[in-house]
Coordinates of C-alpha atoms and ligand atoms in Angstrom, one line a residue:
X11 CA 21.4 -11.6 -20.6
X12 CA 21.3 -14.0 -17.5
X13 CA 21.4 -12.3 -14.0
X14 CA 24.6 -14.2 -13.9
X15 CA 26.2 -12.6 -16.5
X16 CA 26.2 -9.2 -14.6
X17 CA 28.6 -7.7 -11.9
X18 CA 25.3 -8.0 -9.4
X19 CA 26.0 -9.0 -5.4
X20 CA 22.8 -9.6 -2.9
X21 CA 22.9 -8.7 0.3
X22 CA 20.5 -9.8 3.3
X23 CA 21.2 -7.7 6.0
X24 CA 19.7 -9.3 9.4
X25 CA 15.9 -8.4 9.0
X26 CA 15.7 -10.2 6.0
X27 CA 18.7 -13.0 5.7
X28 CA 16.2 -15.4 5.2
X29 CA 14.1 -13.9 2.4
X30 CA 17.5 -12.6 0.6
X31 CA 18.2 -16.5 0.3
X32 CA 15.1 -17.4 -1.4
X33 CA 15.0 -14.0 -4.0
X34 CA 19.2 -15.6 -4.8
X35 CA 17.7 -19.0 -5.5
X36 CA 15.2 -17.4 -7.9
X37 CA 17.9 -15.5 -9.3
X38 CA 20.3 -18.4 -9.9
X39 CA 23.3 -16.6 -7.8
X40 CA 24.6 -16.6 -4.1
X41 CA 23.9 -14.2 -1.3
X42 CA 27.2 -12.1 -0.5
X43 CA 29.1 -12.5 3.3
X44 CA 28.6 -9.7 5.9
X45 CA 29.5 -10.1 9.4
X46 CA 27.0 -8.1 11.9
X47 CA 27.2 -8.1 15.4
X48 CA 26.2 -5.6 18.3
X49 CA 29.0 -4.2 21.1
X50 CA 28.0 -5.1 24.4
X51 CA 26.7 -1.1 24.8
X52 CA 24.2 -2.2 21.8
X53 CA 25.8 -0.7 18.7
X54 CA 25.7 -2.5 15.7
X55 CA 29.0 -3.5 13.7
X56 CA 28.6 -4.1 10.3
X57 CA 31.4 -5.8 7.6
X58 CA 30.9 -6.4 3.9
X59 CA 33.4 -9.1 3.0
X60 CA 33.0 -9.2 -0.5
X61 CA 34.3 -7.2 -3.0
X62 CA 31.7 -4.9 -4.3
X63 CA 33.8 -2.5 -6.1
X64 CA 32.4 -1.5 -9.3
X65 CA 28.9 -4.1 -9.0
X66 CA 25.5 -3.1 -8.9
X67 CA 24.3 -4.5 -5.0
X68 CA 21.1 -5.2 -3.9
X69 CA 20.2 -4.5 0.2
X70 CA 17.1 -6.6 1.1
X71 CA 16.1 -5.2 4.6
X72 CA 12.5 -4.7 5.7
X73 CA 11.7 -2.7 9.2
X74 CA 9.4 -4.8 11.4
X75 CA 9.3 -4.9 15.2
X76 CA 12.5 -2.7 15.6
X77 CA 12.3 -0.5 12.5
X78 CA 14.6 1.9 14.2
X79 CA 17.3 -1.1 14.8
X80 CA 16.8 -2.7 11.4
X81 CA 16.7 0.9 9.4
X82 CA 20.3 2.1 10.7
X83 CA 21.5 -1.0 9.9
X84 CA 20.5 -0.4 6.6
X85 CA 22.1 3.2 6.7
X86 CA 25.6 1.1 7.4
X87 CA 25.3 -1.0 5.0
X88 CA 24.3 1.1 2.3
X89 CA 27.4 4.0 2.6
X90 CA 30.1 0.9 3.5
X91 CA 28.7 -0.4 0.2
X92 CA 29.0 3.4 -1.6
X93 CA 32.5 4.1 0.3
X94 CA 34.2 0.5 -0.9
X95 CA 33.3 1.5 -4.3
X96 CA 30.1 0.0 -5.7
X97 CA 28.3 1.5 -8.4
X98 CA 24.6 1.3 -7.6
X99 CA 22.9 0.4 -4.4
X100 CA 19.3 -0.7 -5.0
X101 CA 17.1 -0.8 -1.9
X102 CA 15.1 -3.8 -1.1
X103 CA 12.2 -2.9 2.0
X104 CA 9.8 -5.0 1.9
X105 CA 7.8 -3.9 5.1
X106 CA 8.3 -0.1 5.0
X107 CA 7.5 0.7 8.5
X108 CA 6.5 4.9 9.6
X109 CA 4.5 5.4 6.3
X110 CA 1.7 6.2 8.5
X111 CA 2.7 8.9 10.1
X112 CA 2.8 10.9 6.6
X113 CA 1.3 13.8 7.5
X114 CA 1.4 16.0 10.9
X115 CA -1.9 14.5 12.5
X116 CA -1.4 17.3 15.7
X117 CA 0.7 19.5 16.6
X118 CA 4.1 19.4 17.0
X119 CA 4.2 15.6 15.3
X120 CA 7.3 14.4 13.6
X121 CA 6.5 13.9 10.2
X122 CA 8.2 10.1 10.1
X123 CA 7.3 9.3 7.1
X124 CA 9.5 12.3 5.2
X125 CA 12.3 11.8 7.1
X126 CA 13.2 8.3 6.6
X127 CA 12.3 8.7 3.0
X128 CA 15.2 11.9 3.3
X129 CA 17.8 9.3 5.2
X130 CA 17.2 6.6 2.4
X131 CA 17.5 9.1 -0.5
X132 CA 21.0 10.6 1.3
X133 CA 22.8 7.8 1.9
X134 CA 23.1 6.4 -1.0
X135 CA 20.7 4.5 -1.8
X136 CA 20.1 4.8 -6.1
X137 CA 17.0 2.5 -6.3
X138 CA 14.4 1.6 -4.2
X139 CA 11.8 -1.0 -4.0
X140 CA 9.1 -1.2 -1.3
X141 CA 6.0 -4.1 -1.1
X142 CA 2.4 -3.2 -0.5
X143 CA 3.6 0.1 1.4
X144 CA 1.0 2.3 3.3
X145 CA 0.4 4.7 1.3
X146 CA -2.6 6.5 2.2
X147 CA -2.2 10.2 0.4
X148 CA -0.8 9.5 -2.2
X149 CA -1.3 6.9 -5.3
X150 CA 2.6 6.2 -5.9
X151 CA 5.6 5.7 -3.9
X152 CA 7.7 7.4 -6.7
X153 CA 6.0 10.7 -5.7
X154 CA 7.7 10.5 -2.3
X155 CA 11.2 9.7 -3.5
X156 CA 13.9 11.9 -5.4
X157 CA 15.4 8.2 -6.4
X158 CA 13.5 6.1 -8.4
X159 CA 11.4 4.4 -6.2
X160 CA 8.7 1.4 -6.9
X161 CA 6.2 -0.5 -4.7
X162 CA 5.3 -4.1 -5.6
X163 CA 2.2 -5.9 -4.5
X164 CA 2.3 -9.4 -2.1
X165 CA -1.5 -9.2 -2.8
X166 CA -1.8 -11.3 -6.2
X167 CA 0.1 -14.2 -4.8
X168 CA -1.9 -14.1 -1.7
X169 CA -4.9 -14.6 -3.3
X170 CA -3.4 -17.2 -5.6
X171 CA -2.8 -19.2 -2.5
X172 CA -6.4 -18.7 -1.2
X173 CA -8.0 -19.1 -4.5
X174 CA -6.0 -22.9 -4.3
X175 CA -6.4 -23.5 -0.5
X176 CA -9.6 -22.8 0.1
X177 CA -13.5 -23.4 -1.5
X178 CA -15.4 -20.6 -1.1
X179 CA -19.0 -20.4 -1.6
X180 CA -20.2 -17.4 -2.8
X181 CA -17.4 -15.1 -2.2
X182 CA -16.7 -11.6 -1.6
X183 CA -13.6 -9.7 -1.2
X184 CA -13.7 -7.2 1.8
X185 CA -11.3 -4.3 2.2
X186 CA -11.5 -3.0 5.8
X187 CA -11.1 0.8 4.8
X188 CA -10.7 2.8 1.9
X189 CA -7.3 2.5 1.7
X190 CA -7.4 -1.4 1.2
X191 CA -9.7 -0.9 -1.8
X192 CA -6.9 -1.2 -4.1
X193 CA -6.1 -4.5 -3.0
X194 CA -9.3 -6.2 -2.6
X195 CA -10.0 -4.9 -6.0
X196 CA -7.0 -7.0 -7.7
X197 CA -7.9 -10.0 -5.3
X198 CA -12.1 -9.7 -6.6
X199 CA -10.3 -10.1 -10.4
X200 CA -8.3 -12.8 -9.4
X201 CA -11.1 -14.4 -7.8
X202 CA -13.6 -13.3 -10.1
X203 CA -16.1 -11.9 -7.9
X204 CA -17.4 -8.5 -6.0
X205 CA -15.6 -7.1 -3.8
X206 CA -16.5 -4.2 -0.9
X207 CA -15.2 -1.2 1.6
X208 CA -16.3 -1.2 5.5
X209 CA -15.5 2.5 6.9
X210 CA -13.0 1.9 9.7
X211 CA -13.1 4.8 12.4
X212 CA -9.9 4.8 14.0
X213 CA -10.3 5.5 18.2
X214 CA -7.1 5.0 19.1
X215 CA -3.7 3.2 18.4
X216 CA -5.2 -0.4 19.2
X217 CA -9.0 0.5 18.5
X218 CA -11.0 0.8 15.7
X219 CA -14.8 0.8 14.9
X220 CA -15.8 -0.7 11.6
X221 CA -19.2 -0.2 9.3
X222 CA -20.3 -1.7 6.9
X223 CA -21.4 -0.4 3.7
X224 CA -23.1 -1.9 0.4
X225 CA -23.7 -5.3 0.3
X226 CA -25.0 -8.4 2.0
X227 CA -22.4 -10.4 3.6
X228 CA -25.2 -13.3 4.5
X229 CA -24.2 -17.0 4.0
X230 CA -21.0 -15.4 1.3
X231 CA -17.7 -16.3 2.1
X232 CA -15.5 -13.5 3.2
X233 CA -11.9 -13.0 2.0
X234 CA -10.6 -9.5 3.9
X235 CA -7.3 -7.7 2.8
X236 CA -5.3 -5.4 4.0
X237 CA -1.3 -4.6 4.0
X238 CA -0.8 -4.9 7.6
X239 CA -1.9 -6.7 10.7
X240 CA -0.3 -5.0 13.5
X241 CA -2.5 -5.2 17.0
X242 CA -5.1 -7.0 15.0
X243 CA -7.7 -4.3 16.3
X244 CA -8.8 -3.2 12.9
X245 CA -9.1 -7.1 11.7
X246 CA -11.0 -8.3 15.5
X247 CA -13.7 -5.9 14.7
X248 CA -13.7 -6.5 11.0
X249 CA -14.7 -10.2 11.6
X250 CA -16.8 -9.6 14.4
X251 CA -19.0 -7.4 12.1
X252 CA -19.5 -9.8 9.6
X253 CA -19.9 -12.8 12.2
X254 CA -22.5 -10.0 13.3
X255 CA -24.4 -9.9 9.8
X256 CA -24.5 -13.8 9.1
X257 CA -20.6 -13.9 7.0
X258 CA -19.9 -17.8 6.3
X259 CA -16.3 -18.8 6.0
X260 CA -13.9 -16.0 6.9
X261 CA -10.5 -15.8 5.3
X262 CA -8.0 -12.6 6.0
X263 CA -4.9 -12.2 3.9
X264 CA -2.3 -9.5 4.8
X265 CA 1.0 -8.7 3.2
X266 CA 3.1 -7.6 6.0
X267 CA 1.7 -9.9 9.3
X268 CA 3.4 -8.0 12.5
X269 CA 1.2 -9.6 14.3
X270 CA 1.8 -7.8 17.9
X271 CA 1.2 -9.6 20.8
X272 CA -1.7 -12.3 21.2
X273 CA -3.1 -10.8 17.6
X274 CA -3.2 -13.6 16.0
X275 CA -5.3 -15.4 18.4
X276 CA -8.0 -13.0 19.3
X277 CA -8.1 -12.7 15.5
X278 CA -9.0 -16.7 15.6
X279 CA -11.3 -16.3 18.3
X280 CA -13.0 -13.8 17.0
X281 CA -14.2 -16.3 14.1
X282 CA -11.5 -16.2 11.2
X283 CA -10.7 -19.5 9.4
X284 CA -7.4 -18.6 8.7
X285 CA -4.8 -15.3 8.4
X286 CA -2.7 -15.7 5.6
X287 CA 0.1 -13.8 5.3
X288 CA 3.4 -13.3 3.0
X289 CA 7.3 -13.3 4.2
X290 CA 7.8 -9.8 4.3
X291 CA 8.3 -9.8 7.9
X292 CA 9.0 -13.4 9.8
X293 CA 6.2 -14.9 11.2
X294 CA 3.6 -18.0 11.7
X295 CA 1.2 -17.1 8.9
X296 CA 3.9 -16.8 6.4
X297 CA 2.5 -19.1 3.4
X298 CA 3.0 -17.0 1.1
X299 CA 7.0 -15.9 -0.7
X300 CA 7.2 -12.5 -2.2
X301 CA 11.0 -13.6 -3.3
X302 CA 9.4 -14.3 -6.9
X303 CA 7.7 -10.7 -7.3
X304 CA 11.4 -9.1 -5.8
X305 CA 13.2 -11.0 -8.3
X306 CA 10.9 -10.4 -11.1
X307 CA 11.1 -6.5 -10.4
X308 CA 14.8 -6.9 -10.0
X309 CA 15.2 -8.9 -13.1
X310 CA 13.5 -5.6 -15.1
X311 CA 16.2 -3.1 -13.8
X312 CA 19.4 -4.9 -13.6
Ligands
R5P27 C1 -4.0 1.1 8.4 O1 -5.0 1.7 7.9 C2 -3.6 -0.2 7.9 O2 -4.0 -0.4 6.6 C3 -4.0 -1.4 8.7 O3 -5.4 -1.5 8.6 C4 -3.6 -1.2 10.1 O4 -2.3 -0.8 10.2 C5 -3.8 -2.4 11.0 O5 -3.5 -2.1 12.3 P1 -4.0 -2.9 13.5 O6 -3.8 -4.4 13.2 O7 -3.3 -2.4 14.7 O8 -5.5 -2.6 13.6

């Protein structure tokens, strides 16, 4: 059956108007009308003009730079959606922001994490897909979600991109902690080489030491992943250390580039080639389109 066949709507809500466009052009249908605006005291207003009674809809809204903002707008749409009758909400987030604060790291500490999983799950939402979320205790996001919940990967067409942009001589895939193993293990496949974990020490919210571990970095070329570039702290020191031990070319790929601040140039200056990032979240280093791996996964369940 085509996608067109079906009583599906998409919906962009205003973190991600943009990449809703491109997943409808890969699904051969439109984008539906909202109208969102804020009151001059800052709340939001939010009107489906569509009618969604009885259709499956999909929300594509990921949570960068004001999460808080961009996530309530998400709670509107979704119960307008449930209240004017539609029959299943599917959650697109493609930047999941507050998975790391999973855990109560000192006392007293709101576990985000939970909580905005709790809001998702209650206001409707039926489905729920996330890409490249941090999820550091735990091997899959379907454990943290009472819905049925998947997360999908930016990371193969990153290094797609890389593997056809650049030459690299000898290369070796770095993940900057244990966490990004999982990644720079599917981008060592693709690019049919080794790949190895540094041991990041985290000393603060925008400071990080770095290690390195097993191999010899000298005279390879360096491809480093990770899921998200926020103050660039953990990549600055990543690059410096394998300036440090002799690294040729250096190339970083991230799925989700927030790139805070002057990031992305101190990232440069510290020696990178090039950051290459994917449209989960607007921003310069977006090469790469995850609209093809939403629509695939959406394709699968509608
Ligand atoms: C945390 O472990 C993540 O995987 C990233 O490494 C981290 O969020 C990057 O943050 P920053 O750019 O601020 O170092």
């Amino acid at each position: 059956m085509e996608v067109s066949d079906l009583k599906l709507l998409l919906i962009g809500g205003s973190a991600s108007d943009v990449l809703a466009l491109k997943v409808a052009r890969e699904l051969g249908m439109p984008v539906s009308k909202l109208q969102i605006k804020k009151f001059p005291d800052g709340e939001k207003y939010v009107r489906i003009l569509d009618d969604v009674k009885g259709n499956d809809v999909v929300v594509i809204q990921s949570m960068y730079r004001i999460p808080d903002e961009h996530l309530f707008e998400y709670f509107l749409l979704v119960k307008a959606l449930k209240d004017l009758g539609t029959k299943r909400v599917i959650g697109v987030i493609p930047y999941f922001a507050y998975a790391r604060q999973d855990k109560r790291f000192n006392p007293g500490e709101a576990i985000s994490f939970q909580t905005v999983n709790r809001l998702i799950e209650n206001v409707g939402t039926d489905e729920l897909f996330t890409i490249d979320t941090h999820l550091h205790r735990i091997d899959d996001i379907s454990k943290v979600f009472k819905i049925p919940a998947h997360n999908l990967s930016a990371v193969p067409l990153l290094t797609q991109y890389v593997k056809q942009n650049f030459t690299l001589n000898k290369s070796l895939v770095i993940a900057p902690d244990e966490e990004a193993e999982q990644w720079a293990k599917i981008s060592s496949e693709i690019l049919n080489t080794e790949y190895d974990v540094l041991e990041k020490i985290r000393l603060g919210p925008d400071k990080v030491e770095i290690k390195t571990r097993l191999r010899s970095v000298r005279d390879r070329d360096i491809v480093i992943v990770d899921d998200i570039i926020s103050t660039g702290g953990t990549m600055v020191e990543t690059v410096k250390i394998l300036r440090h031990y002799g690294a040729g070319k250096i190339i970083i790929m991230c799925s989700h580039p927030l790139l805070v601040g002057d990031s992305l140039a101190r990232i440069l200056d510290a020696g990178a080639e090039a950051v290459i990032g994917s449209d989960t979240v607007p921003s310069p280093v977006g090469f790469v389109s995850v609209a093809p791996v939403i629509a695939e996964a959406l394709r699968k369940v509608l």
